[in-house]
Coordinates of C-alpha atoms in Angstrom, one line a residue:
M1 CA 83.2 70.0 55.3
T2 CA 81.0 67.0 54.4
D3 CA 82.4 65.0 56.5
V4 CA 82.5 67.6 59.2
N5 CA 77.9 68.7 58.6
A6 CA 77.9 64.4 59.6
L7 CA 79.3 65.2 62.7
L8 CA 77.0 68.2 63.5
A9 CA 74.0 65.5 63.1
Q10 CA 75.0 63.3 64.7
L11 CA 75.2 65.2 68.3
S12 CA 71.9 66.6 70.9
H13 CA 71.1 69.8 70.2
E14 CA 72.8 70.9 73.7
Q15 CA 75.7 69.9 72.5
R16 CA 75.8 71.2 69.0
T17 CA 74.8 74.6 71.2
H18 CA 78.5 73.6 73.9
L19 CA 80.2 73.8 70.2
Q20 CA 79.0 77.2 69.2
W21 CA 79.2 79.0 73.4
Q22 CA 82.6 77.2 73.6
R23 CA 84.1 79.2 69.8
R24 CA 83.0 82.3 70.6
W25 CA 84.5 81.7 73.8
Q26 CA 87.9 80.8 72.5
D27 CA 87.5 84.0 69.3
T28 CA 87.4 86.3 72.6
A29 CA 89.3 85.6 75.6
R30 CA 92.1 87.0 75.6
P31 CA 95.2 84.2 76.6
N32 CA 95.2 84.7 79.5
Q33 CA 91.6 84.0 80.2
I34 CA 91.6 81.0 79.1
V35 CA 92.3 78.4 82.6
P36 CA 94.6 75.9 82.2
T37 CA 94.1 71.9 81.1
S38 CA 96.9 70.6 82.5
D39 CA 96.7 68.8 86.0
W40 CA 95.8 71.1 88.5
T41 CA 93.5 71.1 92.0
E42 CA 93.9 74.4 92.4
C43 CA 93.9 77.3 89.8
G44 CA 94.2 80.8 91.3
Y45 CA 93.6 84.1 89.7
L46 CA 95.5 87.7 90.7
A47 CA 94.8 90.5 89.0
G48 CA 93.6 94.4 88.8
R49 CA 90.1 94.9 88.5
G50 CA 88.2 95.4 85.0
F51 CA 90.9 92.4 84.1
G52 CA 88.2 89.7 83.6
K53 CA 87.9 87.9 86.2
T54 CA 84.8 87.7 86.9
R55 CA 84.3 86.0 83.5
V56 CA 86.9 83.5 83.7
G57 CA 85.5 82.5 86.9
A58 CA 81.3 81.5 85.0
E59 CA 83.0 80.7 82.1
W60 CA 85.4 77.8 83.4
I61 CA 82.6 76.1 86.1
T62 CA 79.9 76.1 83.7
R63 CA 82.1 75.0 81.1
A64 CA 83.1 72.7 84.0
T65 CA 79.8 70.9 84.9
F66 CA 78.3 71.1 81.1
E67 CA 80.8 68.7 80.3
D68 CA 80.8 66.4 83.5
T69 CA 78.7 63.9 83.1
S70 CA 78.8 62.9 87.1
G71 CA 75.7 65.1 87.9
F72 CA 77.5 66.0 91.1
P73 CA 76.8 70.1 92.4
A74 CA 79.6 72.7 92.1
C75 CA 78.9 76.0 94.6
V76 CA 80.5 80.2 93.5
I77 CA 81.1 82.1 96.9
A78 CA 81.1 85.5 96.3
P79 CA 81.6 88.0 99.5
T80 CA 78.3 89.1 100.2
Y81 CA 74.6 88.1 99.2
Q82 CA 74.2 90.5 96.7
D83 CA 77.8 90.3 95.5
V84 CA 76.9 86.2 95.1
K85 CA 73.0 87.1 93.6
F86 CA 74.2 90.3 91.0
T87 CA 77.3 90.1 90.1
C88 CA 78.0 85.9 89.7
F89 CA 74.8 85.0 89.0
E90 CA 73.1 87.9 86.8
G91 CA 75.7 90.4 86.1
E92 CA 77.5 91.3 82.8
S93 CA 79.8 89.3 83.4
G94 CA 77.5 86.8 85.0
I95 CA 76.9 83.1 84.9
L96 CA 73.7 83.4 83.9
N97 CA 74.9 86.2 80.7
V98 CA 78.0 82.7 79.8
V99 CA 75.8 80.0 79.6
P100 CA 73.4 79.9 76.5
P101 CA 70.1 80.4 77.5
E102 CA 69.2 76.7 76.1
L103 CA 71.1 75.1 78.5
V104 CA 69.6 76.7 81.8
V105 CA 66.8 74.9 83.4
E106 CA 66.2 76.5 86.4
Y107 CA 67.3 79.8 88.1
N108 CA 66.1 80.6 91.5
K109 CA 66.4 84.3 92.8
S110 CA 65.7 83.4 96.4
D111 CA 67.6 80.5 96.9
L112 CA 70.9 81.5 95.2
F113 CA 71.0 78.1 92.4
I114 CA 70.6 77.5 89.2
R115 CA 70.2 73.5 87.3
M116 CA 71.1 73.6 84.0
R117 CA 71.2 70.9 81.7
N118 CA 74.8 68.9 80.9
I119 CA 76.5 67.2 78.2
A120 CA 75.0 63.4 78.6
G121 CA 71.1 65.3 78.7
G122 CA 71.4 65.0 83.0
E123 CA 71.1 68.2 84.8
A124 CA 73.7 69.6 87.5
T125 CA 73.2 72.2 90.8
I126 CA 75.1 75.8 91.0
R127 CA 75.3 76.8 94.2
G128 CA 75.6 80.4 95.3
F129 CA 77.3 80.5 99.5
T130 CA 78.2 83.9 100.6
A131 CA 81.4 84.5 102.7
E132 CA 79.9 86.0 105.4
K133 CA 78.1 83.2 106.9
P134 CA 80.7 79.2 106.5
E135 CA 78.8 77.3 108.2
R136 CA 76.3 77.1 106.1
L137 CA 78.7 75.1 103.7
R138 CA 79.4 72.6 106.4
G139 CA 77.2 70.2 104.9
P140 CA 77.0 70.6 101.3
Q141 CA 79.3 68.7 99.2
H142 CA 81.0 70.1 95.8
T143 CA 82.8 68.9 92.9
R144 CA 84.2 71.3 92.1
G145 CA 84.1 75.4 93.3
W146 CA 84.6 79.3 91.8
F147 CA 85.2 81.4 94.8
D148 CA 85.4 85.1 93.8
E149 CA 87.1 87.5 94.8
L150 CA 88.7 85.7 97.8
A151 CA 90.4 89.3 99.3
A152 CA 87.2 90.6 100.1
W153 CA 85.3 87.9 102.9
A154 CA 85.2 88.2 105.9
Y155 CA 85.7 85.9 107.4
D156 CA 88.1 84.0 104.5
E157 CA 90.0 81.6 106.3
D158 CA 86.9 80.0 108.4
T159 CA 84.7 80.1 104.8
W160 CA 87.3 78.0 103.5
D161 CA 88.1 75.5 105.0
M162 CA 84.7 74.8 105.1
A163 CA 84.8 74.7 101.6
M164 CA 87.3 73.0 101.2
M165 CA 86.1 70.0 103.5
G166 CA 82.8 70.2 101.5
L167 CA 85.3 69.7 98.0
R168 CA 84.9 66.1 97.9
L169 CA 82.8 64.5 95.1
G170 CA 84.2 63.2 92.1
K171 CA 87.9 61.9 91.5
D172 CA 89.4 65.1 90.7
P173 CA 87.8 68.5 91.9
Q174 CA 88.8 71.4 91.7
V175 CA 88.8 74.6 93.2
L176 CA 89.1 78.1 91.1
W177 CA 89.9 81.5 92.9
T178 CA 89.4 85.3 91.5
T179 CA 90.7 88.5 93.3
T180 CA 92.3 91.8 93.0
P181 CA 94.4 91.1 95.6
K182 CA 95.4 92.1 99.1
P183 CA 98.3 91.9 100.8
K184 CA 95.7 89.4 103.5
E185 CA 97.6 85.6 105.6
L186 CA 94.8 83.8 103.1
I187 CA 96.3 85.2 100.0
R188 CA 99.9 85.2 100.4
K189 CA 99.4 81.0 101.7
L190 CA 97.6 81.2 98.8
S191 CA 99.5 82.3 96.4
A192 CA 102.3 80.3 96.7
P193 CA 104.1 77.3 95.2
Q194 CA 102.9 74.5 95.6
D195 CA 102.5 70.8 94.1
R196 CA 99.2 70.9 91.6
R197 CA 98.1 74.9 92.7
I198 CA 98.9 77.6 89.7
I199 CA 98.4 80.6 89.8
V200 CA 98.1 83.7 86.7
R201 CA 98.5 87.4 87.0
G202 CA 97.6 90.0 85.4
S203 CA 96.7 93.9 85.2
T204 CA 94.1 96.4 84.6
F205 CA 95.6 96.8 81.5
D206 CA 95.9 93.9 80.1
N207 CA 92.1 94.3 78.8
K208 CA 92.0 98.0 78.0
A209 CA 90.7 97.5 74.2
N210 CA 87.7 96.1 76.7
L211 CA 87.2 99.8 79.0
P212 CA 86.4 103.1 78.2
D213 CA 90.0 105.5 77.5
A214 CA 87.7 107.9 80.8
F215 CA 88.8 105.0 82.5
F216 CA 92.8 104.6 82.6
K217 CA 93.0 108.0 82.2
Q218 CA 91.4 108.4 86.2
L219 CA 93.6 106.1 87.3
E220 CA 96.7 108.4 85.6
Q221 CA 96.7 109.8 89.7
Y222 CA 97.5 105.5 91.0
E223 CA 99.8 104.9 89.0
G224 CA 104.0 104.2 91.3
T225 CA 101.0 104.0 93.8
T226 CA 100.7 101.4 96.4
I227 CA 97.0 101.2 95.7
G228 CA 97.8 100.9 92.3
R229 CA 100.2 98.4 92.6
Q230 CA 97.5 96.3 94.1
E231 CA 94.2 97.1 92.6
L232 CA 95.6 98.2 89.1
Y233 CA 98.7 96.0 88.1
G234 CA 97.0 92.9 90.7
E235 CA 100.0 93.0 92.4
L236 CA 100.4 91.1 95.9
I237 CA 102.0 93.7 98.4
D238 CA 104.1 92.7 100.8
P239 CA 102.1 93.9 103.9
E240 CA 105.6 95.4 105.9
E241 CA 105.8 97.6 103.4
S242 CA 103.0 100.3 105.2
G243 CA 104.1 99.2 108.4
I244 CA 105.3 101.4 110.9
V245 CA 107.8 99.2 112.0
K246 CA 110.5 98.0 109.5
R247 CA 112.2 95.3 109.8
S248 CA 115.5 97.2 108.7
D249 CA 114.7 99.3 111.8
F250 CA 116.1 95.5 114.0
R251 CA 120.4 95.0 114.5
L252 CA 121.2 91.6 115.0
W253 CA 123.1 90.0 117.6
P254 CA 125.8 87.4 115.9
A255 CA 125.0 83.9 116.6
K256 CA 128.4 83.5 118.1
K257 CA 128.8 86.7 120.1
P258 CA 127.7 85.8 124.0
L259 CA 125.2 87.8 124.9
P260 CA 126.3 91.1 126.1
P261 CA 125.6 90.9 130.4
L262 CA 122.2 92.2 130.8
D263 CA 121.0 95.1 133.4
F264 CA 117.6 94.8 133.3
I265 CA 114.5 91.9 131.7
V266 CA 111.3 92.4 131.0
L267 CA 109.2 89.5 130.5
S268 CA 106.0 91.6 129.4
L269 CA 102.1 89.6 128.9
D270 CA 99.6 90.2 126.6
T271 CA 96.7 88.3 128.1
A272 CA 93.8 86.6 125.9
F273 CA 90.4 88.6 126.5
T274 CA 88.3 86.0 128.1
E275 CA 89.9 82.2 129.9
A276 CA 87.9 80.5 127.2
T277 CA 90.2 82.5 124.2
F278 CA 87.5 82.9 122.2
D279 CA 86.5 85.5 120.0
K280 CA 82.8 85.0 120.0
K281 CA 82.3 88.3 117.9
K282 CA 84.6 87.1 114.8
G283 CA 84.8 83.8 115.6
D284 CA 87.7 83.5 116.5
P285 CA 90.4 82.5 118.9
D286 CA 92.6 84.8 121.4
S287 CA 96.6 84.0 122.3
T288 CA 98.1 85.6 124.5
A289 CA 101.2 86.4 123.9
C290 CA 104.8 86.9 125.7
V291 CA 107.9 88.7 124.8
V292 CA 110.9 88.8 127.0
M293 CA 113.8 92.3 127.0
G294 CA 117.2 92.7 128.2
S295 CA 118.7 96.1 128.8
F296 CA 121.8 96.0 128.8
S297 CA 124.6 98.9 127.5
D298 CA 127.5 99.1 124.7
R299 CA 130.9 100.1 124.7
E300 CA 129.3 104.8 124.7
G301 CA 127.4 104.0 128.1
H302 CA 124.3 103.7 125.1
K303 CA 121.4 101.2 126.3
H304 CA 119.9 98.8 124.1
L305 CA 117.3 96.4 124.0
I306 CA 116.7 92.8 123.1
V307 CA 114.0 90.3 122.3
L308 CA 115.2 87.2 124.9
D309 CA 112.0 85.3 124.4
C310 CA 109.2 85.5 122.4
W311 CA 105.2 83.0 122.0
S312 CA 102.1 83.4 121.4
E313 CA 99.4 79.9 122.9
Q314 CA 96.1 79.6 123.8
M315 CA 96.0 78.5 127.9
G316 CA 93.5 79.2 129.6
M317 CA 94.5 81.0 133.5
P318 CA 95.2 78.2 135.4
D319 CA 98.0 76.7 132.6
L320 CA 98.4 80.4 132.3
I321 CA 99.5 81.2 135.9
K322 CA 101.5 78.6 135.8
R323 CA 103.2 79.4 132.4
V324 CA 104.4 82.6 133.8
K325 CA 105.9 81.3 137.2
R326 CA 108.1 78.8 134.5
E327 CA 108.8 81.9 132.9
L328 CA 110.4 84.3 135.6
N329 CA 112.6 81.1 136.6
V330 CA 113.8 81.4 133.5
A331 CA 117.3 82.8 133.3
Y332 CA 119.8 84.3 130.4
G333 CA 123.2 84.4 129.6
D334 CA 125.6 83.7 132.3
D335 CA 128.4 83.9 134.1
Q336 CA 131.2 84.0 131.7
D337 CA 128.9 85.3 129.2
T338 CA 127.6 82.4 127.3
A339 CA 125.5 82.9 125.1
L340 CA 122.2 80.6 125.3
I341 CA 119.4 82.5 123.2
K342 CA 117.0 79.7 123.2
P343 CA 113.0 80.3 123.9
L344 CA 111.9 79.1 127.8
F345 CA 115.5 77.6 128.1
G346 CA 117.5 80.5 128.7
S347 CA 120.9 79.7 130.5
A348 CA 122.5 76.4 131.7
K349 CA 121.8 76.4 135.0
P350 CA 118.8 78.7 135.1
L351 CA 118.6 78.3 139.0
T352 CA 122.5 79.5 139.3
S353 CA 123.5 81.3 136.5
G354 CA 122.3 84.4 134.3
R355 CA 119.7 86.5 135.0
K356 CA 116.2 85.8 135.6
P357 CA 113.6 88.6 134.4
D358 CA 113.5 91.7 136.8
L359 CA 109.8 92.7 136.1
C360 CA 106.1 90.4 135.0
L361 CA 104.8 93.6 132.5
I362 CA 101.1 93.2 132.4
E363 CA 98.1 95.2 130.4
D364 CA 95.8 96.6 132.9
K365 CA 93.0 94.8 131.4
G366 CA 90.4 92.1 132.5
S367 CA 92.1 89.2 131.7
G368 CA 95.0 91.0 132.7
I369 CA 94.0 92.1 136.1
S370 CA 92.4 88.9 137.1
L371 CA 96.2 87.5 136.2
R372 CA 98.1 90.4 138.0
Q373 CA 95.8 89.3 141.7
M374 CA 96.6 85.0 141.0
L375 CA 100.1 86.2 141.1
E376 CA 100.2 87.9 143.6
R377 CA 98.6 84.9 145.9
E378 CA 101.4 83.2 144.5
G379 CA 104.2 85.8 146.0
I380 CA 105.2 87.4 142.7
V381 CA 104.3 91.1 142.4
A382 CA 103.2 92.1 139.0
Y383 CA 102.7 95.5 137.1
A384 CA 100.1 96.2 134.8
Y385 CA 100.6 99.0 132.1
N386 CA 97.1 101.2 131.8
P387 CA 97.8 102.6 128.4
G388 CA 94.2 104.3 129.5
R389 CA 92.8 106.8 125.9
A390 CA 95.7 105.2 123.5
D391 CA 94.8 102.6 120.5
K392 CA 97.4 99.7 119.4
L393 CA 98.3 101.6 116.8
T394 CA 99.2 105.1 119.2
R395 CA 101.3 103.0 121.4
L396 CA 102.8 101.7 118.5
H397 CA 103.2 105.5 117.4
M398 CA 105.2 106.4 120.9
V399 CA 107.8 103.8 120.5
S400 CA 108.4 103.9 117.1
H401 CA 111.5 106.3 117.3
I402 CA 113.2 103.7 119.7
F403 CA 113.1 101.0 116.2
A404 CA 113.8 103.5 113.9
R405 CA 117.3 104.2 116.0
K406 CA 118.0 100.6 115.9
R407 CA 118.0 101.0 119.4
V408 CA 116.1 96.8 119.5
W409 CA 118.0 94.0 119.1
L410 CA 117.2 90.1 118.0
P411 CA 119.2 87.0 118.0
E412 CA 120.3 85.8 114.9
S413 CA 119.8 82.5 113.9
D414 CA 122.7 80.5 113.7
K415 CA 121.3 78.3 110.6
H416 CA 120.6 81.2 108.4
A417 CA 123.1 84.2 108.9
G418 CA 121.7 87.5 108.0
R419 CA 118.6 86.2 109.3
P420 CA 116.9 86.6 113.0
R421 CA 116.2 83.0 114.7
T422 CA 113.1 81.2 113.6
W423 CA 110.9 81.6 117.2
V424 CA 111.1 85.7 116.1
E425 CA 109.5 85.0 112.8
P426 CA 106.5 85.2 113.8
M427 CA 106.4 88.2 116.1
L428 CA 108.3 90.4 114.1
A429 CA 105.7 89.7 111.2
Q430 CA 102.8 90.8 113.0
V431 CA 104.8 94.4 114.3
C432 CA 106.2 95.2 111.2
A433 CA 102.9 94.5 109.6
F434 CA 100.9 96.3 112.0
T435 CA 99.4 99.4 110.7
G436 CA 95.8 99.9 113.0
P437 CA 93.0 97.3 113.8
G438 CA 92.8 95.0 111.6
S439 CA 95.2 95.4 108.7
I440 CA 96.4 91.7 110.7
K441 CA 94.3 88.8 112.3
H442 CA 96.1 88.8 115.8
D443 CA 98.5 91.4 117.5
D444 CA 98.5 90.3 120.4
Y445 CA 102.7 90.0 120.2
V446 CA 101.8 94.1 118.8
D447 CA 100.9 95.0 122.4
A448 CA 103.6 93.1 124.1
M449 CA 106.5 94.6 122.4
T450 CA 104.9 98.1 122.8
Q451 CA 104.5 97.9 126.7
A452 CA 108.2 96.4 127.3
V453 CA 109.3 99.3 124.3
R454 CA 107.9 101.6 126.5
L455 CA 108.5 100.6 129.6
A456 CA 111.8 100.6 129.1
V457 CA 112.0 104.4 128.1
D458 CA 109.9 105.0 130.9
K459 CA 112.3 103.3 132.5
G460 CA 115.7 104.5 131.7
L461 CA 116.8 101.8 130.4
V462 CA 116.8 102.5 126.2
T463 CA 118.7 105.4 125.2
V464 CA 118.0 107.1 122.0
L465 CA 121.3 108.5 120.0
K466 CA 120.9 112.4 118.3
D467 CA 122.5 112.5 115.6
Q468 CA 122.6 114.1 112.4
K469 CA 122.2 111.3 110.3
S470 CA 118.9 111.0 112.7
A471 CA 117.8 114.3 113.1
T472 CA 114.0 114.6 110.5
V473 CA 112.9 112.0 113.3
L474 CA 110.5 113.3 115.9
P475 CA 111.1 112.8 119.7
P476 CA 109.2 110.9 121.8
P477 CA 105.9 111.9 122.4
A478 CA 104.3 112.8 125.3
P479 CA 104.2 110.3 128.0
V480 CA 100.6 108.8 128.3
R481 CA 99.5 110.0 131.9
N482 CA 99.6 106.7 135.0
P483 CA 101.0 104.2 132.3
Y484 CA 101.9 101.5 135.1
A485 CA 100.3 100.7 138.7
A486 CA 102.8 99.2 140.8

């Protein structure tokens, strides 16, 4: 005991305070709240509400800042200014209620920064930023960061990118992110296995000892629900689970089987809103999407649709015109019914063999109108799709029965049996995850696909079987008034 006291006597007041602080945290924290000390550059906490994620983040960033003798600044990023101030900094489990007061040198409420002492007797700063303004992160540099409630960030990918570009001080910068999961693209990407990335998972019930019984009584209504799995158990829900169109609705055309004789081919385009292909409100580039679908008949005379090609690309009007002209000259299949389902290539003899698109379908909106007018100057007459007052979600609902009846086919991969070809995957993932405006980052494929299927329904290019097994499926809704203009 005397030796321990002697050692403690050699420490500074700040160092003894730090030891007591860390001992309290080690004694009270659950094992899954202790951030791993192994070699990592990125550690993510995916956990339900009430797990104690804020405490984890506050404890980690303050301890790491105190123990770092370099004095390099750290950062905290949360969804809004209020979240940074009232949760991460001043909250019950926030930094100022975690770090001993004698280690805090200054707290600036307006500019959101905390200056605290470090183990060497120097000082270091923890800065607060909001995910509402990614550009504010363009200049600052940091050695570590705590990113709180990532799934609630308004500009998640932009904020993440700007923050990571500024994480360049010190020998081994680190980022700890904490969030209740949502099926957003960034969260899915960050949850995937990667070298020097650690993922810690937990649920609301892990912290039951510190939460009131009345709270858990209220939670009983969410047991077994999707929102319960996400918000309580911290489960990252596959966005396609709640989609209107399911992957299981599509059928695979065998890779080794020749293409069927195609009766009609539609090339459907959802053009970018502006030629600059940039959405100023969202700060997000817009793309033009193309889906090519062919109609064919089975032995019983029922008509089906098969996806022959799809792509999405950012381009201005001149390049788009060239691309459309080239796509309209692609032939799919050939006279010997030999399947060559390859994007952008089609038949091996595009000028003499196979079938080229019979119709070019373009949505009747700003850039689509301009594209149709310019194509007419080239001698190409395109159909205009006018959905009337139907929004994107309504349009998908209007053709969802076609998918549910399994009338749409995808070409099977010749390398991975039972899966569609790789170039189909982006379109398939987008269509299956779409549940309405804002549900996914981009929805250009959704429009291109739905308008192609709608035209196929209206022109009798696809039929729906009414058998006993599918009797519960509702009939298609009445068509929107004047959806096309020749």
